[in-house]
Short mmCIF file of C-alpha atoms in Angstrom, two decimals:
data_model
loop_
_atom_site.label_atom_id
_atom_site.label_comp_id
_atom_site.label_asym_id
_atom_site.label_seq_id
_atom_site.Cartn_x
_atom_site.Cartn_y
_atom_site.Cartn_z
CA MET A 9 75.59 98.69 83.57
CA SER A 10 72.69 99.08 81.31
CA PHE A 11 72.09 102.15 78.84
CA GLN A 12 68.88 103.09 81.21
CA SER A 13 70.92 103.32 84.18
CA LYS A 14 73.79 104.83 82.76
CA SER A 15 71.01 107.85 81.54
CA ALA A 16 69.85 108.04 84.86
CA ALA A 17 73.33 108.40 86.57
CA ARG A 18 73.89 111.24 83.96
CA ARG A 19 70.17 112.72 84.74
CA LEU A 20 71.26 112.58 88.45
CA LEU A 21 74.76 114.17 87.91
CA LEU A 22 73.85 117.31 86.83
CA PRO A 23 71.38 118.43 89.78
CA LEU A 24 74.19 117.15 92.20
CA LEU A 25 76.74 119.24 90.91
CA ALA A 26 74.03 122.34 90.52
CA LEU A 27 73.24 121.57 93.90
CA TRP A 28 77.01 121.36 94.92
CA ALA A 29 77.83 124.64 93.43
CA ALA A 30 75.53 126.51 94.82
CA LEU A 31 75.97 125.39 98.02
CA LEU A 32 79.65 125.85 97.74
CA SER A 33 78.73 129.54 96.65
CA THR A 34 76.39 130.59 99.08
CA GLY A 35 78.95 129.54 101.63
CA CYS A 36 77.17 126.65 103.17
CA LEU A 37 79.97 124.08 103.06
CA TYR A 38 83.20 126.35 102.15
CA ALA A 39 84.25 128.72 104.74
CA PRO A 40 87.87 129.83 105.38
CA VAL A 41 89.07 128.36 108.56
CA GLN A 42 91.80 130.52 110.41
CA PRO A 43 94.53 128.48 112.10
CA TRP A 44 93.21 128.89 115.53
CA GLU A 45 90.01 127.67 114.61
CA ARG A 46 91.54 124.07 113.62
CA ASP A 47 91.07 122.15 116.62
CA LEU A 48 88.61 119.79 115.59
CA LEU A 49 90.62 119.06 112.20
CA ALA A 50 93.84 118.27 114.07
CA GLU A 51 92.04 115.49 115.96
CA PRO A 52 93.23 112.09 115.15
CA GLU A 53 90.12 110.96 113.83
CA MET A 54 90.23 113.73 111.16
CA LEU A 55 93.21 112.14 109.03
CA PRO A 56 92.42 110.98 106.02
CA ALA A 57 93.33 107.22 107.37
CA PRO A 58 93.63 107.78 111.32
CA ASP A 59 95.07 104.38 111.75
CA PRO A 60 97.61 103.26 108.64
CA LEU A 61 98.26 99.67 110.21
CA GLU A 62 94.56 98.94 110.05
CA THR A 63 94.14 100.30 106.78
CA SER A 64 96.95 98.45 105.15
CA LEU A 65 95.32 95.27 106.22
CA ASP A 66 92.02 96.23 105.34
CA GLU A 67 93.40 97.02 101.86
CA HIS A 68 95.37 93.87 101.67
CA VAL A 69 91.78 91.98 101.70
CA TYR A 70 90.50 94.00 99.60
CA PHE A 71 92.76 93.95 96.81
CA SER A 72 93.34 89.85 97.44
CA LYS A 73 89.16 89.76 96.65
CA GLU A 74 88.34 92.54 94.07
CA THR A 75 89.63 93.95 90.81
CA ALA A 76 89.30 97.18 91.84
CA HIS A 77 92.16 98.97 94.09
CA GLY A 78 94.19 102.08 94.86
CA GLY A 79 92.76 106.15 94.77
CA ALA A 80 93.45 106.97 97.82
CA GLY A 81 97.40 107.17 97.30
CA VAL A 82 100.46 105.29 95.77
CA GLY A 83 102.80 102.73 96.93
CA GLY A 84 101.85 99.82 99.52
CA GLY A 85 103.65 97.05 97.82
CA GLY A 86 102.39 94.18 95.37
CA CYS A 87 100.98 90.54 96.57
CA GLY A 88 101.14 87.18 94.87
CA CYS A 89 96.74 86.99 96.05
CA ASN A 90 95.49 88.50 92.86
CA MET B 29 105.00 93.35 129.69
CA GLN B 30 107.22 93.64 126.38
CA LEU B 31 105.78 97.84 125.78
CA ASN B 32 107.13 98.09 129.12
CA THR B 33 110.34 96.63 128.39
CA LEU B 34 110.60 98.67 125.18
CA LYS B 35 110.09 101.93 127.38
CA GLY B 36 112.42 101.03 129.94
CA ALA B 37 114.95 100.54 126.76
CA ALA B 38 113.94 104.31 125.63
CA LEU B 39 114.71 105.56 128.91
CA LEU B 40 117.94 103.73 129.22
CA GLY B 41 118.65 104.78 125.67
CA ALA B 42 117.96 108.38 126.10
CA ALA B 43 120.19 108.65 129.76
CA VAL B 44 123.30 106.79 127.94
CA ALA B 45 123.01 109.11 124.93
CA ARG B 46 123.02 112.20 127.34
CA LEU B 47 126.43 110.43 129.00
CA LEU B 48 128.17 110.04 125.60
CA GLY B 49 127.23 113.44 124.38
CA PRO B 50 124.91 114.91 121.36
CA GLN B 51 126.12 113.24 118.49
CA ALA B 52 125.50 109.46 120.39
CA ALA B 53 122.16 111.33 121.49
CA LEU B 54 121.18 111.38 117.97
CA ALA B 55 121.90 107.55 117.33
CA VAL B 56 120.35 105.80 120.41
CA ASP B 57 117.45 108.36 121.74
CA LEU B 58 114.15 106.48 121.16
CA THR B 59 111.94 108.89 122.79
CA GLY B 60 108.80 109.48 120.48
CA LEU B 61 109.08 105.99 118.51
CA GLU B 62 105.63 104.66 118.03
CA VAL B 63 105.00 101.15 117.98
CA GLU B 64 102.11 99.46 116.89
CA GLN B 65 101.31 95.98 116.25
CA ALA B 66 97.86 94.11 114.97
CA THR B 67 97.26 90.53 113.92
CA LEU B 68 94.64 89.97 111.24
CA ILE B 69 92.77 86.44 111.77
CA TYR B 70 91.17 85.91 108.36
CA GLN B 71 88.53 82.82 107.51
CA GLU B 72 87.15 82.67 104.26
CA GLN B 73 83.51 79.66 105.02
CA GLY B 74 85.64 76.40 103.62
CA ARG B 75 88.52 78.18 101.90
CA ILE B 76 91.18 79.71 102.86
CA GLY B 77 92.59 80.84 106.29
CA VAL B 78 95.61 83.48 106.84
CA VAL B 79 96.89 84.56 109.94
CA GLU B 80 98.72 88.26 109.53
CA PRO B 81 100.62 89.99 112.14
CA VAL B 82 102.56 92.97 111.09
CA LEU B 83 104.54 95.29 113.27
CA GLN B 84 104.84 98.77 112.18
CA LEU B 85 107.39 101.19 114.07
CA ARG B 86 107.41 105.12 113.39
CA MET B 87 110.53 107.51 114.63
CA PRO B 88 110.20 111.11 114.86
CA LEU B 89 113.66 112.82 113.72
CA ALA B 90 115.12 115.88 113.80
CA GLY B 91 113.72 118.83 111.87
CA GLU B 92 110.13 117.20 111.71
CA LYS B 93 111.39 113.81 109.78
CA LYS B 94 109.80 110.38 109.91
CA LEU B 95 111.15 107.30 109.60
CA GLY B 96 108.99 104.33 109.00
CA LEU B 97 109.49 100.58 109.03
CA ARG B 98 106.67 98.11 109.04
CA TYR B 99 107.14 93.96 108.76
CA GLY B 100 104.29 91.83 108.36
CA PHE B 101 103.92 88.18 108.21
CA ASP B 102 101.30 85.82 106.40
CA ALA B 103 100.55 82.35 106.86
CA MET B 104 98.33 81.08 104.32
CA SER B 105 96.68 77.66 103.89
CA GLY B 106 93.62 76.15 103.08
CA ALA B 107 91.68 75.71 99.81
CA SER B 108 91.82 77.80 96.58
CA PRO B 109 89.30 77.71 93.58
CA ASN B 110 91.28 76.17 90.56
CA GLY B 111 88.91 77.48 88.19
CA ALA B 112 87.24 74.61 87.28
CA THR B 113 83.18 74.70 86.95
CA PRO B 114 81.35 72.87 89.53
CA THR B 115 79.44 69.76 87.82
CA VAL B 116 77.30 67.33 88.78
CA THR B 117 79.23 64.67 88.68
CA HIS B 118 82.61 63.77 90.74
CA GLN B 119 86.09 65.69 89.31
CA THR B 120 89.36 64.50 89.77
CA PHE B 121 92.08 66.89 89.15
CA THR B 122 96.07 66.63 89.15
CA SER B 123 98.17 69.66 90.59
CA PRO B 124 100.97 71.11 89.10
CA SER B 125 103.13 69.00 91.92
CA GLY B 126 101.42 66.10 90.45
CA GLN B 127 98.89 65.06 93.37
CA ARG B 128 95.80 64.02 92.61
CA TYR B 129 92.65 65.64 94.32
CA SER B 130 88.84 65.43 93.82
CA THR B 131 85.77 67.26 94.05
CA ALA B 132 82.06 65.95 94.84
CA SER B 133 79.72 66.61 92.37
CA GLY B 134 78.19 70.08 93.18
CA ASP B 135 80.80 71.42 95.01
CA LEU B 136 83.20 74.23 93.74
CA PRO B 137 86.60 72.38 92.67
CA VAL B 138 89.25 73.93 95.16
CA ARG B 139 93.26 72.70 95.68
CA SER B 140 94.67 72.46 98.56
CA PHE B 141 97.93 75.17 99.25
CA ARG B 142 100.00 76.40 102.31
CA ASP B 143 102.28 79.39 102.28
CA GLN B 144 103.93 82.38 103.64
CA ARG B 145 104.63 85.76 103.08
CA HIS B 146 107.14 88.14 104.12
CA ALA B 147 106.56 92.04 103.53
CA LEU B 148 108.83 94.93 104.49
CA ALA B 149 108.16 98.56 103.97
CA LEU B 150 110.37 101.67 104.33
CA ASP B 151 108.66 104.85 104.78
CA TRP B 152 110.66 108.28 104.48
CA GLU B 153 109.02 111.67 105.55
CA GLN B 154 110.74 115.33 105.16
CA PRO B 155 109.80 118.77 105.15
CA LEU B 156 111.50 120.41 101.68
CA THR B 157 110.46 123.56 102.98
CA ARG B 158 107.70 125.38 104.85
CA THR B 159 104.64 124.13 102.80
CA LEU B 160 106.40 121.37 100.69
CA GLY B 161 106.85 118.01 101.98
CA LEU B 162 108.47 114.48 100.46
CA ASN B 163 107.62 111.04 101.29
CA ALA B 164 109.38 108.09 99.96
CA GLY B 165 108.58 104.56 100.11
CA LEU B 166 110.27 101.26 99.46
CA ASN B 167 108.27 97.66 99.48
CA ALA B 168 109.26 94.21 99.27
CA SER B 169 107.37 91.17 99.41
CA PHE B 170 108.14 87.58 99.38
CA GLU B 171 106.18 83.98 98.87
CA THR B 172 107.16 81.04 97.89
CA ASP B 173 106.44 81.90 94.52
CA TYR B 174 106.11 85.39 94.21
CA ARG B 175 108.42 88.33 94.59
CA SER B 176 107.51 91.84 94.42
CA LEU B 177 109.93 95.17 95.20
CA GLY B 178 108.57 98.51 94.43
CA VAL B 179 109.10 102.44 95.38
CA SER B 180 107.06 105.14 95.73
CA LEU B 181 107.64 108.93 95.77
CA SER B 182 105.20 111.85 96.35
CA LEU B 183 105.29 115.53 97.06
CA ARG B 184 102.42 117.75 99.12
CA GLN B 185 102.54 121.35 98.67
CA ASP B 186 100.38 123.29 101.28
CA LEU B 187 98.42 126.38 99.35
CA ASN B 188 96.38 129.01 100.50
CA GLN B 189 97.35 129.60 104.01
CA ARG B 190 97.06 125.69 104.40
CA LEU B 191 93.42 125.47 103.57
CA GLY B 192 94.76 123.49 100.38
CA THR B 193 96.73 120.70 99.68
CA LEU B 194 98.35 119.20 96.51
CA THR B 195 99.67 116.00 96.10
CA VAL B 196 101.74 114.68 93.35
CA GLY B 197 102.62 110.99 93.75
CA ALA B 198 103.93 107.74 91.81
CA SER B 199 104.98 104.73 92.54
CA VAL B 200 106.90 101.49 90.58
CA SER B 201 106.62 97.80 91.12
CA GLU B 202 108.40 94.94 89.15
CA ASP B 203 106.89 91.75 90.45
CA GLN B 204 108.11 88.14 89.42
CA LEU B 205 105.99 84.70 89.56
CA LYS B 206 107.54 81.39 89.68
CA PRO B 207 104.99 79.13 90.23
CA LYS B 208 105.13 75.27 90.56
CA GLY B 209 105.87 73.51 87.54
CA GLY B 210 106.80 76.43 85.46
CA LEU B 211 104.63 78.43 83.61
CA GLN B 212 102.14 76.88 81.22
CA GLU B 213 100.76 77.79 78.13
CA GLY B 214 97.60 79.98 77.81
CA LEU B 215 94.68 78.29 76.52
CA GLY B 216 96.78 75.10 76.30
CA SER B 217 95.19 72.01 77.90
CA TYR B 218 95.18 72.55 81.83
CA GLN B 219 98.19 72.24 83.90
CA ASP B 220 99.53 69.91 80.49
CA SER B 221 101.02 72.51 78.36
CA PRO B 222 104.68 73.53 79.64
CA THR B 223 106.16 76.29 78.27
CA GLY B 224 109.44 75.54 79.56
CA VAL B 225 109.85 78.97 81.28
CA SER B 226 109.88 79.12 85.17
CA SER B 227 109.11 82.49 85.49
CA GLY B 228 107.12 85.08 84.54
CA ALA B 229 107.32 89.34 85.25
CA LYS B 230 104.87 92.18 86.04
CA HIS B 231 105.66 95.97 85.91
CA ILE B 232 102.98 98.10 88.18
CA GLN B 233 102.95 101.56 88.01
CA ASP B 234 101.02 104.31 89.58
CA ALA B 235 100.74 107.98 89.07
CA LEU B 236 98.32 110.14 91.22
CA VAL B 237 97.45 113.58 91.46
CA GLY B 238 94.95 114.96 94.63
CA TRP B 239 93.70 118.18 96.16
CA THR B 240 92.76 118.10 100.19
CA GLN B 241 90.82 121.11 101.14
CA ILE B 242 89.79 122.42 104.25
CA MET B 243 86.15 122.92 103.86
CA ASN B 244 85.19 124.60 106.59
CA ARG B 245 85.99 124.21 110.67
CA ARG B 246 84.31 120.36 110.93
CA TRP B 247 85.22 118.94 106.88
CA LEU B 248 87.86 117.98 105.21
CA SER B 249 87.74 116.86 101.82
CA GLN B 250 90.07 114.91 99.39
CA VAL B 251 89.97 114.18 95.82
CA ASN B 252 92.70 112.25 93.84
CA VAL B 253 92.71 110.96 90.40
CA GLY B 254 95.16 108.23 89.66
CA LEU B 255 95.89 106.18 86.82
CA GLY B 256 97.67 102.65 86.74
CA TRP B 257 99.48 100.65 83.92
CA ASP B 258 100.40 96.80 84.29
CA ALA B 259 102.50 94.68 81.87
CA GLY B 260 103.42 91.43 81.76
CA PHE B 261 102.50 88.12 82.87
CA MET B 262 99.02 88.76 84.50
CA SER B 263 97.46 85.14 84.32
CA ASP B 264 96.73 83.41 87.56
CA PRO B 265 99.37 80.06 86.93
CA TYR B 266 97.04 77.95 88.47
CA LYS B 267 93.83 78.42 87.36
CA GLY B 268 92.18 76.87 84.54
CA VAL B 269 88.70 77.12 82.70
CA THR B 270 86.00 74.13 81.90
CA LEU B 271 84.96 73.18 78.60
CA VAL B 272 81.10 72.14 78.71
CA ASP B 273 78.95 70.54 76.30
CA SER B 274 75.44 71.42 75.12
CA GLN B 275 74.12 70.04 78.25
CA GLY B 276 76.14 71.86 80.94
CA GLN B 277 78.26 69.13 81.52
CA PRO B 278 82.11 69.26 81.18
CA VAL B 279 83.79 67.77 77.88
CA MET B 280 85.18 64.66 78.90
CA VAL B 281 88.76 63.26 77.55
CA ALA B 282 90.38 60.93 78.15
CA SER B 283 88.29 60.33 81.78
CA ARG B 284 88.98 63.55 83.01
CA SER B 285 86.94 66.91 82.12
CA ARG B 286 88.39 69.34 79.00
CA MET B 287 90.25 71.99 80.89
CA VAL B 288 92.34 75.08 79.47
CA ASN B 289 94.86 77.21 81.37
CA GLU B 290 93.20 80.89 81.59
CA ARG B 291 94.55 83.69 80.14
CA ARG B 292 94.60 87.38 80.86
CA PRO B 293 95.32 90.16 78.84
CA ALA B 294 99.09 91.30 79.07
CA THR B 295 98.62 94.77 79.64
CA ARG B 296 96.18 96.62 81.48
CA ALA B 297 95.46 100.57 81.64
CA ARG B 298 93.86 101.51 85.30
CA ARG B 299 91.68 104.69 86.27
CA THR B 300 90.63 105.85 89.38
CA LEU B 301 88.80 108.66 90.88
CA TYR B 302 88.78 108.60 94.68
CA TRP B 303 86.83 111.18 96.84
CA GLY B 304 87.31 111.11 100.52
CA ASN B 305 85.23 113.19 103.49
CA ALA B 306 86.19 113.34 106.98
CA VAL B 307 83.22 115.42 109.05
CA HIS B 308 83.71 116.46 112.43
CA LEU B 309 80.20 116.02 114.39
CA GLY B 310 81.14 118.24 117.47
CA ARG B 311 82.06 114.88 119.39
CA ASP B 312 82.08 111.93 116.60
CA VAL B 313 83.80 112.12 113.46
CA LEU B 314 82.42 110.71 109.86
CA HIS B 315 84.15 109.19 107.47
CA ALA B 316 82.89 109.01 104.12
CA ASP B 317 84.78 107.59 100.94
CA TYR B 318 83.74 106.72 97.30
CA ARG B 319 85.62 105.65 94.61
CA LEU B 320 85.32 104.81 90.85
CA TYR B 321 87.51 102.31 89.17
CA GLN B 322 87.52 101.62 85.67
CA ASP B 323 90.18 99.70 83.54
CA ASP B 324 90.51 98.71 80.02
CA GLY B 325 89.95 94.88 81.01
CA GLY B 326 86.09 95.71 81.16
CA VAL B 327 85.66 96.20 84.60
CA LYS B 328 84.35 99.49 86.70
CA ALA B 329 83.45 99.25 90.01
CA HIS B 330 81.92 101.95 92.36
CA THR B 331 82.77 101.27 95.98
CA VAL B 332 81.63 103.73 99.13
CA ASP B 333 83.12 102.98 102.23
CA LEU B 334 81.30 104.73 105.90
CA GLN B 335 82.93 104.96 109.12
CA TYR B 336 81.04 106.57 111.81
CA TRP B 337 83.79 107.00 114.92
CA TRP B 338 81.70 107.64 118.05
CA LYS B 339 83.35 108.43 121.40
CA PRO B 340 81.35 108.45 124.33
CA GLN B 341 81.50 110.84 127.28
CA SER B 342 82.43 108.56 129.54
CA GLY B 343 85.38 110.22 131.35
CA MET B 344 87.73 107.78 129.51
CA PRO B 345 90.07 109.32 126.99
CA GLY B 346 90.66 107.22 124.17
CA LEU B 347 87.42 105.23 124.21
CA ARG B 348 86.16 104.71 121.32
CA LEU B 349 83.23 102.83 118.85
CA ARG B 350 83.39 102.91 115.32
CA PRO B 351 80.92 100.68 112.90
CA GLN B 352 82.01 100.18 109.44
CA LEU B 353 79.84 99.50 106.41
CA ARG B 354 81.61 99.13 102.87
CA PHE B 355 79.65 98.45 99.71
CA SER B 356 81.46 97.76 95.89
CA ARG B 357 80.16 96.38 93.15
CA GLN B 358 81.93 95.57 90.56
CA SER B 359 81.03 94.79 86.26
CA LYS B 360 82.37 91.85 84.90
CA ALA B 361 86.03 91.80 82.88
CA ASP B 362 85.65 91.08 79.23
CA CYS B 363 87.52 88.01 79.70
CA TYR B 364 85.33 86.23 82.19
CA ALA B 365 83.50 83.50 81.81
CA HIS B 366 82.54 80.64 84.62
CA SER B 367 82.73 78.31 81.84
CA MET B 368 82.29 78.08 78.44
CA LEU B 369 80.92 75.70 75.64
CA ALA B 370 83.48 73.85 73.90
CA THR B 371 81.94 74.26 70.62
CA THR B 372 82.03 78.18 71.28
CA PHE B 373 85.85 77.69 72.24
CA ASP B 374 86.86 75.82 69.36
CA ALA B 375 84.90 78.22 67.05
CA THR B 376 85.85 81.51 68.31
CA GLN B 377 89.32 80.97 69.59
CA PRO B 378 88.85 83.58 72.34
CA ALA B 379 92.26 85.78 72.76
CA TYR B 380 91.77 85.68 76.37
CA LEU B 381 89.67 83.71 79.26
CA SER B 382 89.37 83.70 83.05
CA SER B 383 86.89 82.03 85.09
CA ASP B 384 88.77 83.94 88.40
CA SER B 385 85.26 84.75 90.21
CA ARG B 386 87.41 87.75 91.19
CA LEU B 387 87.04 89.21 87.53
CA ALA B 388 83.12 88.40 87.51
CA ALA B 389 80.59 91.13 88.24
CA ASN B 390 79.79 90.85 91.78
CA SER B 391 78.84 92.81 95.26
CA SER B 392 80.73 92.60 97.97
CA TRP B 393 79.61 93.55 101.56
CA THR B 394 81.92 94.19 104.44
CA PHE B 395 80.56 95.17 107.97
CA SER B 396 83.00 95.98 110.89
CA LEU B 397 82.96 97.15 114.26
CA ARG B 398 86.09 98.66 116.04
CA LEU B 399 86.57 98.88 119.60
CA ASP B 400 89.34 101.18 121.03
CA LEU B 401 89.79 100.74 124.83
CA PRO B 402 90.31 103.33 127.11
CA GLU B 403 94.21 105.03 126.57
CA ALA B 404 96.43 102.88 129.69
CA GLU B 405 99.74 104.24 130.69
CA TRP B 406 101.46 102.07 128.37
CA GLY B 407 99.59 102.46 125.19
CA HIS B 408 96.16 101.76 123.76
CA LEU B 409 94.30 98.43 122.68
CA TRP B 410 91.95 97.57 120.25
CA VAL B 411 89.61 94.94 118.53
CA LYS B 412 87.44 94.45 114.97
CA PRO B 413 85.64 91.88 114.11
CA THR B 414 84.85 92.03 110.68
CA TYR B 415 82.24 90.15 108.25
CA MET B 416 82.41 90.37 104.53
CA LEU B 417 79.95 88.78 101.79
CA GLN B 418 80.55 88.64 98.29
CA ARG B 419 77.99 87.62 95.72
CA PHE B 420 78.50 86.79 92.42
CA ASP B 421 76.37 87.38 89.26
CA LEU B 422 75.84 84.22 87.11
CA ASP B 423 77.54 84.99 82.97
CA PRO B 424 77.29 83.68 80.73
CA ALA B 425 73.57 82.09 81.39
CA PRO B 426 73.85 78.53 82.86
CA VAL B 427 73.06 75.84 80.36
CA GLY B 428 71.59 72.27 80.70
CA VAL B 429 72.19 70.87 84.39
CA GLN B 430 74.43 73.79 85.28
CA GLY B 431 70.54 75.34 86.38
CA ASP B 432 70.47 72.53 89.20
CA ILE B 433 74.22 73.72 90.43
CA ASP B 434 75.30 76.97 92.21
CA LEU B 435 78.09 77.86 90.10
CA VAL B 436 79.58 80.57 91.43
CA PRO B 437 79.21 80.29 94.76
CA ASP B 438 78.62 83.19 97.52
CA LEU B 439 81.89 83.97 99.63
CA LYS B 440 81.43 84.26 103.29
CA VAL B 441 84.58 85.98 105.18
CA TRP B 442 85.23 86.59 109.18
CA MET B 443 87.79 88.69 110.32
CA LEU B 444 89.22 89.26 113.82
CA THR B 445 92.12 92.13 113.81
CA LEU B 446 94.05 93.13 117.11
CA GLY B 447 95.90 96.11 117.45
CA ILE B 448 97.81 96.97 119.98
CA GLY B 449 100.33 100.53 120.51
CA THR B 450 102.21 102.50 122.49
CA ARG B 451 104.63 105.70 122.04
CA LEU B 452 107.84 105.66 123.94
#
């Protein structure tokens, strides 16, 4: 990443964080949910990985083609493909 | 159908268990067992093809415990780059097993290979208290020339009336590679510098702290910070790097291109920042994930993954269509060069050098479309075609005739995944 794009990213980060904090504090984004209000959150598509088997196959492909890996969890097993 | 047979077996098991009493019921009752099977068909344009069937079983047990088992088998074949740079002339190479193979002018040099992989994973999930849960895993993977054994452990603590969850996890993996022909001396003459050592070890450790938060009635957000440390033999034992002259032509030694075995640092420290989001849009669900990856080898990567679960109002439960767009951009590793001037190599004697394009600066695009067919009495079925395109930056700048050749060609991959599952 070039020096210019780094400073551009830094310039962008601060307003984004400020916007994020403002939305959180005004309740636009964060609103506590009661147990009886969690019907939508309980749907299977709302899980972080709705289909772990599919995720494991996808991650294996990305792991074999890119240097970056991990982040979503720990474990998963090694492989000689990279 | 096999799934119906399984369902029948579960009913029979339950009936037998009832006859034999409660102790036996615990042993043979398969009610609730989730059986999932998926097969990935993977094909790179002009390179590697893989068929990877995977079977996953998840069994709920008494006390909200869960036992998971996953077995996968990969059959790999095709051609893998050997690290040499394409040239304007015909090139000949010798494989570790002594076989000679050649590459036409302008083509990326590749060597044929065939291998199989067996991978087994066990997963145990259990609540420790009303709000604290434990997850433990074992992983094993076996290839002809590579073996990996790993364990993982994570704890999840629900907090603030279960609006937030703190996750702490760690994993350790001990890998061993045993390349054909033994280990070669890093930066020694390509496939001609035996060390006399037949195998190398790699130790991989990861730690992760995460926070999952229910933001509101429709939004779930997760932030993870991960650290990783790798140590041991990190080089690819089959890859080399071509040394070229000022015209961009390989330096010839005994009518062969002058190449050296690649060599990567023996340690690597990794950091990840992951931000995952699931947003319910009334009927459909959007997943938007971002990951920042950085390691001390010079690689920094940004990855964005967007998935949209579209659930049409069709009166057919389970029918879903999910387009996916994933983009990843990484900078190059410090040790990467597609080739190196022989004069530079001889003068600077670099400590590390690799031409593996996965260490190059690159952009990777993935497009997929998953279709889940409506739920049937016996279970569900899904299919997902995927296309992946990876484009590489040219670094260092080409010299001489290298400007006339595609030194690091795009990687194009087609995939098809088929999945089927049921619950007994």
